[in-house]
Amino acid sequence: MADSSDTKPKFYLTTPIYYANSRPHVGSAYTTIVCDVIARYKRMCGFDVAYLTGTDEHGVNIERAAEQLQITPQELVDKNEKIFRDLWKLLGITITDFIRTTSEEHARAVQTLVRRTIERDRSLPPGERAIYKARYEGRYCIYDNLYVSDTPEPADCPTCGRPAELISEDNYFFKLSAYQEKLLELYREKPDFVRPDFRMNEVRSFVEAGLKDVSISRKTIKWGIPWPGDPEHVLYVWYDALISYMSGIGYGQGSGREGSPKFTRYWPADLHMIGKEIIRFHAVYWPAFLMAAGLRLPEKVFAHGWLLFEQEKMSKSRGNVAYPEPIVKVLGNDALRYYLLREVVFGQDGNFSRDSLITRYNADLANGLGNLSSRILTMIASYCGSVVPNVADSEAPSRLLEIASEARLQGIRNSYSKFEFSEALIQVWKLVELVDKYIVEEKPWTMAQSPADSDRLGRVLYAAAEALRMISVLAHPVIPDATQKIWAQLGQPGKLAEVRIDQLTWGGLKPGTRTGKSEAVFPRADKQEASERIESMEQEIRNPRSTEPAAGPATSAVPASTPTADNKISIEDFAKIELRVGLVKSAERIAGADKLLKLVVDIGDEVRQVLAGIALAYQPQDLIGRKVVIVANLAPRKMRGLESNGMLLAASAGADGQPVLCTFAEDIPAGARVK
Ligand code: MSP
């Protein structure tokens, strides 16, 4: 740790750790971008910021996603974790720490916390202990990792609506019921423990209604962290995941009683930023887990709203996602960041649409700030030889006084501090308009025609450039790339990120500074063209042409063979694949697997059992009697404990890669070779 960071006040903030069962979408990027704006803002206010994100890599949904792709859970999370990290780099996210729940240090931290809780329990009578063992029977949603009901009767998940699965086993329980009063006391003492207000009220009512104990271990699942001293059990994925907020900064590491010096410095977290759907885990379970272990509680949990796409929560399982990478490639990183923070009133749900994204980009960024900065810099280049004019009086002129006014600056800073990002941006863009108007009214181009006006011209251009400098500082947390470019074009040294936003005052621009070349920071986008480019890149992500057929491996086409330099295979390679006509004799669904069907297929000289990932596209009864194409010499493999002996060929159609089975127009006997 640098010496200077020791003397600064610390600020530790976290995003939720994201499920690594699929790649991130704009909804997942939203929380990370918001936290990045806060992290940058806090640093510009002189804080030593630790900013943690990571990936949640355990649990049934990871296990099942891997099974469908016929790879191990570890391979799946390794692949997706990299996509998350690459995206955060692309979006300019200034995280200081990244935690994976499959890492060794995380497992150690989780086990340390369990042991510590059990140790504290020893001094208590059995009935008061936080952790105890008992029989569990209930319904559990594997997609949301949520206990849906504590009785065995069928029930649907309130979050995703799917039928929850029956769980019946011996579990370790956490005595949440014993924490009701302590939690209510916490909310009384710290009324802003949960933000916004209405969420605090929701949480309080939930706790007042009484709390049930929660099971925190699993016996049927293997993909998790073993329970210390009882490795038949793994830890419940939420107990495991929440601890990442501590393991990510060194809990359970080093020689200290609680963890590394880094943990001692940064814990407790100053802010857990989360989506509203996971508020109970953070505002009820998490503080109770920490109380039971005798650890300090986070300062604040802020639950924001959802980003909606076509009126529904953007989420992979609903299939209505937009991906950030194409937007960044077409419009730039700042465009997405600005749009999300300006468009959504933070805390509430907000709509995402490509149309409004491009409209806002053109209006506020290209025509707004981008145009203003190139105008000012071009005039300084043309009329002042690329040197900030020397002015006798560098006071803000009356028309721009608002920019320099402490009240205005404080208003913008307050909005940032209260996480009212769209309000902060509205205020900053008012300044953009003000400077624009100032230039239009002063008409520097007319003054430039008359030598007698040269002092006035200098004053006007100085004021415009200084206002632009201040606007760059104020907008930097949200649009770091463009403002850094403007900063450099204004001839300002170093990193804008190191400038103190809380000490910003008029007059920081030194007369005589050489300005750089004016380059467009936000080139105007042709709406249709930009939209089409984004759309086509999104299609490529949803349905990659090269490696992963969207129908999934159970129906995917030929296995990879040796590619030549231009990615072609030889005829000998192709001949290795034995394709045969198969006649479907029977077809049925597999309990607990929404995508898989179990088929019995006659391939002429034998009858095979084949599992195919086509259940969302085909009804079992419609398949009986159909002729299909089978990869007959594929090594058998197991899915859901069932053997699959061959693979069906299918095309992958449409945006969501619906499988369409290969078949024949002519009558053809089962077993015929397809060549
Ligand atoms: N792994 C858990 C969190 C464990 S934290 C100890 C989880 N992961 S998640 O990937 O499903 O969602 C993580 C977060 O992504 C949400 O809480 C939310 O912050 C963000 N979002 C995911 N979809 C979103 C939208 N459509 N809109 C806004 N935020 C969204 O839950």
XYZ file of C-alpha atoms and ligand atoms in Angstrom:
706
model
C 0.000 0.000 0.000
C 1.357 3.405 -0.957
C 2.114 5.745 1.946
C -0.160 8.435 0.575
C -3.149 6.077 0.623
C -2.621 5.508 4.336
C -3.119 9.157 5.072
C -6.244 9.459 2.954
C -9.633 8.393 4.261
C -10.609 4.997 2.849
C -13.706 4.084 0.880
C -14.477 0.464 0.067
C -17.264 -0.369 -2.372
C -18.441 -3.557 -4.031
C -20.660 -4.762 -6.847
C -22.480 -8.060 -6.438
C -20.344 -10.882 -7.742
C -21.861 -12.012 -11.009
C -22.929 -15.549 -11.830
C -20.375 -16.952 -14.210
C -22.860 -19.247 -15.955
C -23.087 -16.902 -18.921
C -21.511 -13.765 -20.305
C -22.397 -10.308 -18.921
C -25.075 -8.180 -20.584
C -25.876 -4.480 -20.347
C -27.869 -5.169 -17.150
C -24.854 -6.671 -15.401
C -22.602 -3.923 -16.739
C -24.972 -1.344 -15.250
C -24.052 -1.970 -11.593
C -20.359 -2.135 -12.420
C -20.446 1.146 -14.356
C -22.374 2.880 -11.579
C -19.843 1.698 -9.008
C -17.024 2.842 -11.248
C -18.513 6.331 -11.376
C -18.706 6.348 -7.575
C -15.141 5.011 -7.258
C -13.792 7.662 -9.620
C -15.765 10.403 -7.937
C -14.554 9.383 -4.483
C -10.942 9.282 -5.670
C -11.371 12.786 -7.096
C -12.564 13.813 -3.614
C -9.349 12.552 -2.051
C -10.388 9.078 -0.918
C -8.251 5.974 -1.068
C -10.741 3.723 -2.828
C -10.889 -0.051 -2.899
C -13.348 -1.298 -5.479
C -14.201 -4.997 -5.647
C -16.106 -7.024 -8.174
C -15.903 -10.686 -9.077
C -17.617 -13.818 -10.238
C -19.943 -16.176 -8.389
C -18.799 -19.545 -9.646
C -20.484 -22.181 -7.474
C -23.994 -23.582 -7.355
C -26.338 -25.745 -9.334
C -26.949 -23.313 -12.147
C -23.229 -23.324 -12.970
C -23.110 -27.108 -12.728
C -26.053 -27.437 -15.082
C -24.898 -24.855 -17.580
C -21.579 -26.708 -17.801
C -23.316 -30.028 -18.222
C -25.307 -28.706 -21.151
C -22.126 -27.551 -22.818
C -20.415 -30.847 -21.945
C -17.576 -29.122 -20.191
C -16.608 -29.135 -16.544
C -17.948 -26.388 -14.250
C -14.369 -25.193 -13.826
C -13.900 -24.903 -17.590
C -17.148 -22.969 -17.857
C -16.316 -20.474 -15.129
C -12.749 -20.048 -16.392
C -14.097 -19.129 -19.793
C -16.766 -16.736 -18.505
C -14.631 -15.114 -15.837
C -12.285 -14.010 -18.605
C -15.185 -12.487 -20.550
C -16.204 -10.507 -17.448
C -12.671 -9.272 -16.854
C -12.207 -8.310 -20.519
C -15.460 -6.398 -20.469
C -14.512 -4.458 -17.355
C -11.271 -3.488 -19.075
C -13.148 -2.403 -22.188
C -15.525 -0.277 -20.095
C -12.637 1.427 -18.282
C -13.685 0.042 -14.911
C -11.180 0.984 -12.217
C -11.538 -2.021 -9.946
C -8.754 -2.617 -7.488
C -9.741 -6.196 -6.633
C -11.446 -9.098 -8.351
C -12.585 -12.208 -6.504
C -13.544 -15.600 -7.866
C -15.437 -17.877 -5.528
C -13.557 -20.905 -6.878
C -10.231 -19.407 -5.789
C -8.277 -20.975 -3.005
C -8.167 -17.760 -0.964
C -11.929 -17.442 -1.108
C -12.483 -21.038 0.072
C -10.118 -20.381 2.969
C -11.991 -17.216 3.921
C -15.367 -18.984 3.844
C -14.134 -21.831 5.993
C -12.518 -19.371 8.392
C -15.822 -17.578 8.848
C -17.735 -20.821 9.475
C -15.134 -21.972 12.024
C -15.149 -18.608 13.710
C -18.949 -18.694 14.030
C -18.892 -22.253 15.404
C -16.187 -21.280 17.906
C -18.263 -18.372 19.169
C -21.256 -20.695 19.382
C -19.419 -22.986 21.801
C -19.855 -20.483 24.604
C -23.637 -20.464 24.077
C -26.328 -22.949 25.176
C -27.247 -25.268 22.236
C -30.637 -23.612 21.689
C -28.974 -20.235 21.052
C -26.234 -21.325 18.688
C -26.094 -19.696 15.267
C -25.249 -22.885 13.387
C -26.977 -26.231 13.963
C -27.707 -29.408 12.001
C -31.270 -30.560 11.116
C -33.369 -32.198 8.420
C -34.395 -29.946 5.576
C -37.327 -30.495 3.235
C -38.395 -27.787 0.919
C -38.570 -26.319 -2.540
C -35.572 -24.592 -4.017
C -35.131 -22.651 -7.254
C -31.880 -23.694 -8.864
C -31.923 -20.746 -11.258
C -32.145 -18.055 -8.607
C -30.567 -20.084 -5.804
C -33.559 -19.244 -3.694
C -35.456 -21.217 -1.065
C -38.972 -20.920 -2.386
C -40.765 -22.727 0.422
C -39.859 -24.754 3.479
C -42.455 -27.422 2.818
C -42.257 -30.243 0.263
C -45.439 -29.220 -1.614
C -44.853 -28.096 -5.219
C -44.198 -24.365 -5.573
C -43.056 -21.966 -8.268
C -40.156 -19.578 -7.871
C -41.456 -16.033 -7.202
C -38.549 -14.534 -9.142
C -38.466 -16.553 -12.364
C -41.784 -18.409 -12.173
C -40.273 -21.825 -12.849
C -41.230 -24.881 -10.758
C -38.909 -25.175 -7.776
C -37.159 -28.469 -7.062
C -37.742 -30.684 -4.027
C -34.828 -30.855 -1.600
C -34.768 -33.319 1.283
C -31.563 -33.817 3.247
C -29.630 -33.186 6.468
C -28.321 -29.638 6.420
C -26.514 -27.120 8.545
C -28.864 -24.298 9.433
C -28.277 -20.693 10.361
C -30.473 -19.504 13.212
C -31.740 -16.394 11.462
C -34.822 -16.331 13.697
C -32.595 -15.338 16.627
C -31.450 -12.180 14.807
C -34.796 -10.481 14.319
C -34.440 -8.070 17.235
C -30.750 -7.371 16.556
C -31.506 -6.550 12.941
C -34.370 -4.242 13.858
C -32.055 -2.512 16.285
C -29.495 -2.083 13.512
C -32.123 -0.480 11.263
C -33.208 1.802 14.121
C -29.677 2.898 14.865
C -28.692 3.316 11.240
C -31.801 4.310 9.329
C -29.766 4.708 6.158
C -28.216 1.245 6.354
C -30.407 0.436 3.339
C -31.009 2.968 0.569
C -33.251 4.229 -0.981
C -35.679 4.840 1.854
C -38.514 2.749 0.471
C -36.217 -0.275 0.321
C -35.307 0.222 3.979
C -39.030 0.133 4.760
C -39.500 -3.055 2.755
C -36.641 -4.735 4.575
C -37.873 -3.589 7.980
C -41.373 -4.948 7.329
C -39.948 -8.235 6.139
C -37.938 -8.653 9.333
C -40.803 -7.491 11.550
C -42.976 -10.236 10.075
C -40.634 -12.819 11.627
C -37.610 -14.672 10.301
C -37.158 -18.354 9.617
C -33.884 -20.185 10.001
C -32.077 -20.834 6.737
C -30.240 -23.867 5.518
C -26.647 -22.969 4.693
C -25.262 -26.272 3.432
C -26.031 -28.787 0.692
C -25.395 -32.481 0.564
C -26.627 -33.308 -2.916
C -24.412 -30.755 -4.607
C -20.727 -31.233 -5.227
C -19.846 -27.933 -6.868
C -19.159 -25.778 -3.843
C -16.877 -25.169 -0.882
C -16.699 -28.138 1.520
C -18.063 -27.580 5.014
C -15.051 -27.447 7.341
C -14.762 -30.790 9.109
C -17.777 -32.294 7.276
C -16.856 -32.401 3.589
C -19.988 -34.324 2.562
C -21.680 -30.943 2.686
C -20.878 -27.922 0.597
C -21.809 -24.398 1.618
C -25.002 -22.843 0.328
C -24.026 -20.671 -2.604
C -25.300 -17.412 -1.064
C -23.398 -17.883 2.201
C -20.341 -18.606 0.080
C -20.941 -15.647 -2.260
C -21.513 -12.953 0.363
C -18.185 -13.717 1.990
C -16.462 -12.692 -1.251
C -16.848 -9.091 -0.039
C -14.318 -9.953 2.642
C -12.210 -12.609 0.917
C -11.689 -10.205 -1.978
C -9.705 -7.884 0.259
C -7.832 -10.482 2.273
C -10.111 -11.915 4.974
C -8.672 -15.191 6.251
C -5.277 -14.404 4.710
C -1.994 -13.498 6.337
C -1.085 -13.726 9.974
C -3.587 -11.237 11.458
C -6.471 -12.592 13.506
C -8.998 -11.585 10.892
C -6.971 -11.258 7.768
C -4.332 -9.353 5.875
C -3.432 -5.716 6.610
C -5.490 -4.841 3.549
C -8.578 -6.358 5.158
C -7.919 -4.451 8.353
C -7.587 -1.239 6.379
C -10.688 -1.512 4.204
C -13.243 -3.567 6.120
C -16.092 -2.834 6.765
C -17.357 -2.025 3.296
C -18.656 1.511 2.960
C -21.068 0.526 0.235
C -22.519 -2.655 -1.196
C -24.194 -1.665 -4.459
C -26.721 -4.263 -5.590
C -29.803 -4.808 -7.736
C -33.144 -4.702 -5.898
C -33.791 -8.441 -6.314
C -31.030 -9.403 -3.903
C -31.773 -6.944 -1.120
C -32.771 -9.549 1.497
C -29.541 -11.444 1.135
C -27.613 -8.241 1.728
C -29.726 -6.397 4.262
C -30.974 -9.340 6.336
C -28.850 -12.484 5.926
C -25.483 -10.807 5.506
C -25.556 -8.600 8.616
C -26.862 -11.585 10.616
C -24.023 -13.826 9.363
C -21.529 -11.144 10.350
C -23.122 -10.580 13.772
C -22.895 -14.317 14.441
C -19.191 -14.227 13.637
C -18.572 -11.048 15.654
C -17.435 -9.041 12.647
C -18.167 -5.441 11.737
C -21.122 -4.713 9.496
C -21.067 -2.844 6.181
C -21.999 0.814 6.352
C -24.563 0.864 3.578
C -26.446 -1.305 1.103
C -27.870 0.532 -1.897
C -30.409 -1.386 -3.995
C -30.907 0.059 -7.451
C -33.676 -0.701 -9.940
C -33.613 -2.864 -13.012
C -32.658 -2.034 -16.493
C -35.614 -3.083 -18.573
C -35.520 -4.169 -22.157
C -38.874 -4.380 -23.891
C -40.589 -3.749 -20.523
C -39.024 -6.729 -18.756
C -35.911 -7.137 -16.645
C -33.006 -7.620 -18.966
C -31.771 -11.094 -18.201
C -30.211 -14.008 -20.007
C -32.850 -16.457 -18.815
C -35.592 -14.271 -20.321
C -33.580 -13.994 -23.522
C -34.008 -10.200 -23.783
C -30.476 -8.997 -23.443
C -28.332 -6.374 -25.114
C -24.574 -6.760 -24.913
C -22.190 -3.937 -24.053
C -19.305 -4.830 -26.374
C -21.024 -3.885 -29.676
C -22.131 -0.539 -28.219
C -18.609 0.241 -27.087
C -17.176 -0.750 -30.454
C -19.608 1.426 -32.393
C -20.135 4.448 -30.111
C -17.311 4.203 -27.564
C -17.099 3.400 -23.898
C -18.257 6.815 -22.723
C -21.435 6.568 -24.784
C -22.732 3.571 -22.851
C -21.657 4.957 -19.486
C -23.237 8.336 -20.127
C -26.441 6.861 -21.477
C -27.021 4.529 -18.538
C -26.360 7.194 -15.931
C -28.255 9.963 -17.677
C -31.250 7.977 -18.866
C -32.107 6.033 -15.727
C -33.156 7.827 -12.567
C -30.886 5.945 -10.247
C -32.737 3.706 -7.819
C -35.723 3.238 -10.121
C -36.250 0.877 -13.047
C -35.302 2.331 -16.399
C -35.651 1.380 -20.026
C -32.834 0.514 -22.323
C -33.293 0.988 -26.038
C -30.768 1.185 -28.831
C -32.747 3.967 -30.406
C -32.644 6.239 -27.372
C -28.980 5.364 -26.811
C -27.993 6.668 -30.248
C -30.325 9.671 -29.995
C -28.773 10.673 -26.689
C -25.290 10.077 -27.985
C -25.843 12.448 -30.888
C -27.738 15.088 -28.920
C -25.737 15.320 -25.693
C -22.321 14.002 -26.595
C -21.669 14.636 -30.300
C -23.682 17.871 -30.697
C -23.348 18.894 -27.056
C -20.025 18.531 -25.323
C -18.111 17.237 -28.369
C -19.151 20.139 -30.536
C -18.460 22.695 -27.803
C -14.943 21.468 -27.167
C -13.971 21.347 -30.824
C -15.408 24.823 -31.349
C -13.440 26.346 -28.484
C -10.197 24.591 -29.356
C -10.490 25.426 -33.042
C -11.012 29.108 -32.241
C -8.025 29.170 -29.889
C -5.967 27.539 -32.640
C -7.153 29.958 -35.355
C -7.328 33.233 -33.424
C -4.698 32.782 -30.719
C -2.075 30.527 -32.338
C -3.011 27.551 -30.099
C -2.115 29.402 -26.915
C -4.542 30.088 -24.052
C -4.944 33.893 -24.263
C -3.217 36.112 -21.759
C -5.862 38.013 -19.871
C -5.404 40.728 -17.353
C -8.563 39.743 -15.571
C -9.302 36.030 -15.444
C -12.449 36.409 -13.322
C -15.467 34.574 -14.700
C -17.475 36.965 -16.890
C -20.948 37.656 -15.590
C -22.639 35.428 -18.143
C -20.586 32.454 -16.984
C -20.707 33.227 -13.287
C -23.001 30.292 -12.781
C -20.270 27.889 -13.764
C -17.905 29.356 -11.277
C -20.490 29.687 -8.539
C -19.757 27.605 -5.492
C -23.461 26.837 -5.116
C -23.625 25.341 -8.579
C -20.486 23.257 -8.090
C -21.672 22.107 -4.701
C -25.027 21.166 -6.193
C -23.342 18.913 -8.732
C -21.092 17.348 -6.092
C -24.073 16.755 -3.824
C -25.884 14.983 -6.616
C -22.904 12.694 -7.149
C -22.614 12.064 -3.415
C -26.293 11.156 -3.186
C -25.977 8.902 -6.266
C -28.340 11.159 -8.191
C -26.332 10.687 -11.325
C -28.854 11.811 -13.883
C -29.390 15.019 -11.895
C -25.620 15.618 -11.744
C -25.399 15.187 -15.514
C -28.387 17.431 -16.183
C -26.605 20.137 -14.169
C -23.290 19.656 -15.980
C -25.018 19.761 -19.351
C -26.732 23.001 -18.342
C -23.233 24.395 -18.138
C -22.462 23.060 -21.611
C -25.516 24.948 -22.896
C -24.538 28.068 -21.003
C -21.076 28.177 -22.553
C -22.535 27.464 -25.979
C -24.923 30.375 -25.587
C -22.139 32.605 -24.315
C -20.095 31.920 -27.442
C -23.046 32.474 -29.767
C -23.836 35.797 -28.082
C -20.267 37.052 -27.863
C -19.463 36.062 -31.451
C -15.681 35.696 -31.132
C -15.472 35.225 -34.924
C -16.609 38.852 -35.357
C -14.151 40.129 -32.748
C -11.392 38.288 -34.586
C -11.980 40.563 -37.586
C -11.061 43.718 -35.680
C -7.686 44.221 -33.930
C -9.346 46.655 -31.541
C -11.338 43.779 -30.091
C -8.379 41.552 -29.441
C -8.460 41.950 -25.624
C -12.140 41.151 -25.556
C -11.586 38.189 -27.848
C -8.894 36.908 -25.491
C -11.180 37.274 -22.472
C -14.046 35.475 -24.185
C -11.908 32.588 -25.365
C -10.145 32.307 -22.026
C -13.506 32.131 -20.267
C -14.857 29.553 -22.701
C -11.751 27.377 -22.365
C -11.726 27.633 -18.580
C -15.409 26.688 -18.470
C -14.623 23.707 -20.687
C -11.843 22.686 -18.309
C -14.255 22.782 -15.377
C -16.902 20.843 -17.268
C -14.300 18.159 -18.067
C -13.504 17.759 -14.389
C -17.177 17.595 -13.435
C -18.083 15.041 -16.109
C -14.955 12.937 -15.706
C -16.365 10.254 -13.372
C -18.996 9.403 -16.000
C -17.150 9.941 -19.296
C -13.501 9.401 -18.413
C -12.113 8.850 -21.928
C -13.505 11.919 -23.673
C -12.824 14.268 -20.761
C -9.210 13.071 -20.540
C -8.849 13.836 -24.261
C -10.334 17.318 -23.835
C -8.038 17.837 -20.850
C -4.999 17.023 -22.973
C -6.278 19.147 -25.862
C -6.536 22.048 -23.431
C -2.838 21.522 -22.739
C -3.427 20.301 -19.186
C -0.773 17.977 -17.822
C -1.221 14.573 -16.208
C -4.274 12.589 -15.419
C -7.617 14.237 -14.974
C -8.475 11.412 -12.568
C -5.986 12.929 -10.120
C -7.592 16.372 -10.116
C -9.622 17.194 -6.983
C -13.250 17.693 -7.951
C -13.974 18.920 -4.420
C -11.444 21.738 -4.786
C -12.446 22.891 -8.224
C -12.528 26.666 -8.658
C -12.521 29.114 -11.542
C -9.139 30.215 -12.850
C -7.154 26.986 -12.922
C -6.332 27.368 -16.612
C -2.999 29.140 -16.988
C -2.812 31.834 -19.656
C -0.014 31.017 -22.074
C -0.661 27.250 -22.009
C -0.194 25.634 -25.433
C -3.307 23.839 -26.538
C -3.265 20.644 -28.546
C -4.905 19.726 -31.786
C -8.680 19.726 -31.654
C -9.972 16.275 -32.487
C -13.571 15.138 -32.404
C -14.150 13.334 -29.124
C -17.640 12.180 -30.120
C -18.006 11.818 -33.887
C -21.646 12.039 -34.967
C -23.297 8.675 -35.550
C -25.611 7.868 -38.421
C -28.539 6.405 -36.551
C -29.465 3.649 -38.928
C -25.939 2.613 -39.699
C -24.890 2.595 -36.027
C -27.974 0.631 -35.078
C -27.357 -1.959 -37.780
C -23.730 -2.385 -36.833
C -24.635 -2.874 -33.166
C -27.365 -5.317 -34.123
C -25.106 -7.404 -36.323
C -22.381 -7.610 -33.655
C -24.996 -8.655 -31.118
C -26.149 -11.414 -33.426
C -22.591 -12.644 -33.657
C -22.366 -12.803 -29.847
C -25.702 -14.615 -29.561
C -25.009 -16.963 -32.368
C -21.301 -17.234 -33.055
C -20.646 -18.550 -36.538
C -17.385 -20.209 -35.723
C -17.227 -22.275 -32.577
C -20.387 -22.790 -30.574
C -23.561 -23.757 -32.405
C -26.471 -22.208 -30.511
C -28.476 -25.438 -30.505
C -25.991 -26.622 -27.892
C -23.725 -29.598 -28.030
C -26.465 -32.178 -27.716
C -27.566 -31.326 -31.241
C -24.513 -29.561 -32.555
C -22.887 -30.431 -35.811
C -19.567 -32.049 -36.519
C -16.924 -32.253 -33.828
C -13.792 -30.243 -34.516
C -11.258 -31.932 -36.733
C -7.807 -30.841 -37.715
C -8.119 -27.470 -39.391
C -5.780 -26.418 -42.161
C -4.181 -22.988 -42.193
C -7.255 -21.416 -43.768
C -9.532 -23.226 -41.336
C -10.652 -25.900 -43.821
C -10.592 -29.623 -43.092
C -9.449 -32.321 -45.478
C -11.822 -34.867 -47.047
C -10.077 -37.520 -44.933
C -10.988 -35.594 -41.805
C -14.593 -35.324 -42.891
C -14.710 -39.042 -43.735
C -13.956 -39.827 -40.095
C -17.455 -38.692 -39.153
C -20.080 -41.359 -39.542
C -23.410 -39.732 -40.275
C -26.494 -41.940 -40.525
C -30.202 -41.620 -41.095
C -32.059 -42.384 -37.872
C -35.737 -43.105 -37.251
C -37.073 -41.693 -33.970
C -38.868 -44.506 -32.143
C -39.674 -42.676 -28.920
C -39.075 -39.312 -27.294
C -39.601 -38.058 -23.770
C -38.671 -35.168 -21.493
C -36.086 -35.507 -18.721
C -37.159 -34.388 -15.271
C -35.354 -31.238 -14.192
C -33.793 -30.521 -17.607
C -35.861 -28.027 -19.601
C -33.809 -28.271 -22.752
C -33.043 -31.985 -23.059
C -35.103 -34.737 -24.679
C -34.336 -38.438 -24.430
C -34.795 -40.125 -27.808
C -34.618 -43.734 -28.896
C -33.375 -43.806 -32.477
C -33.178 -46.711 -34.917
C -30.040 -46.390 -37.065
C -30.530 -49.528 -39.142
C -28.361 -52.131 -37.488
C -28.931 -50.939 -33.918
C -31.186 -48.816 -31.741
C -29.566 -46.001 -29.799
C -30.468 -43.740 -26.889
C -29.584 -40.160 -27.821
C -30.036 -37.030 -25.684
C -30.710 -33.844 -27.610
C -31.034 -30.231 -26.460
C -34.173 -29.539 -28.488
C -36.919 -29.633 -25.876
C -37.685 -25.918 -26.193
C -38.244 -26.261 -29.944
C -39.941 -29.668 -30.301
C -42.704 -31.548 -28.517
C -41.687 -35.170 -27.858
C -44.792 -36.609 -29.581
C -44.079 -34.653 -32.794
C -40.735 -36.359 -33.193
C -41.891 -39.954 -33.212
C -41.550 -41.433 -36.705
C -39.319 -38.607 -37.946
C -36.137 -39.228 -39.903
C -33.144 -37.395 -38.500
C -29.398 -37.285 -39.068
C -27.215 -38.850 -36.380
C -23.479 -38.584 -35.760
C -23.132 -42.310 -35.160
C -19.488 -42.681 -34.209
C -19.339 -40.109 -31.431
C -17.970 -41.467 -28.148
C -20.869 -42.017 -25.689
C -21.173 -39.419 -22.929
C -23.311 -38.901 -19.855
C -25.719 -36.060 -19.220
C -27.943 -35.930 -16.144
C -26.747 -39.424 -15.315
C -28.097 -40.738 -18.653
C -25.962 -42.007 -21.503
C -26.168 -40.340 -24.876
C -24.981 -42.485 -27.723
C -24.712 -40.240 -30.745
C -25.728 -36.722 -31.659
C -28.524 -35.210 -33.730
C -27.699 -32.654 -36.397
C -29.640 -29.405 -36.336
C -29.373 -25.986 -37.834
C -29.395 -23.039 -35.504
C -31.957 -20.450 -36.513
C -32.905 -16.926 -35.522
C -31.500 -14.571 -32.913
C -31.862 -17.041 -30.086
C -30.442 -19.986 -32.017
C -33.546 -22.190 -32.105
C -32.572 -25.700 -33.191
C -34.124 -26.935 -36.448
C -33.553 -30.620 -37.097
C -31.912 -31.785 -40.335
C -34.283 -34.086 -42.186
C -35.094 -35.438 -45.695
C -37.750 -34.583 -48.263
C -37.466 -38.048 -49.882
C -38.210 -41.336 -48.167
C -34.992 -42.895 -46.967
C -34.398 -46.046 -44.907
C -33.029 -45.783 -41.371
C -29.311 -46.564 -41.259
C -28.447 -45.043 -44.681
C -25.071 -43.336 -44.586
C -25.045 -39.540 -45.071
C -21.925 -38.452 -46.928
N -24.383 -13.966 -7.783
C -25.463 -13.210 -7.262
C -24.950 -12.081 -6.412
C -24.099 -12.495 -5.261
S -23.496 -11.108 -4.401
C -22.797 -11.734 -3.026
C -26.297 -12.647 -8.408
N -25.708 -12.574 -9.583
S -26.375 -12.051 -10.944
O -25.366 -12.175 -11.939
O -27.607 -12.723 -11.192
O -26.774 -10.565 -10.727
C -25.871 -9.676 -10.159
C -26.313 -8.267 -10.297
O -26.363 -7.875 -11.661
C -27.683 -7.858 -9.794
O -27.848 -7.724 -8.457
C -27.740 -6.494 -10.412
O -26.927 -5.659 -9.653
C -27.134 -6.736 -11.770
N -28.129 -6.934 -12.795
C -28.407 -8.076 -13.503
N -29.402 -7.814 -14.386
C -29.771 -6.529 -14.275
C -30.696 -5.698 -14.918
N -31.451 -6.116 -15.906
N -30.762 -4.417 -14.501
C -29.976 -3.915 -13.500
N -29.108 -4.669 -12.880
C -28.983 -5.965 -13.236
O -27.420 -12.255 -8.165
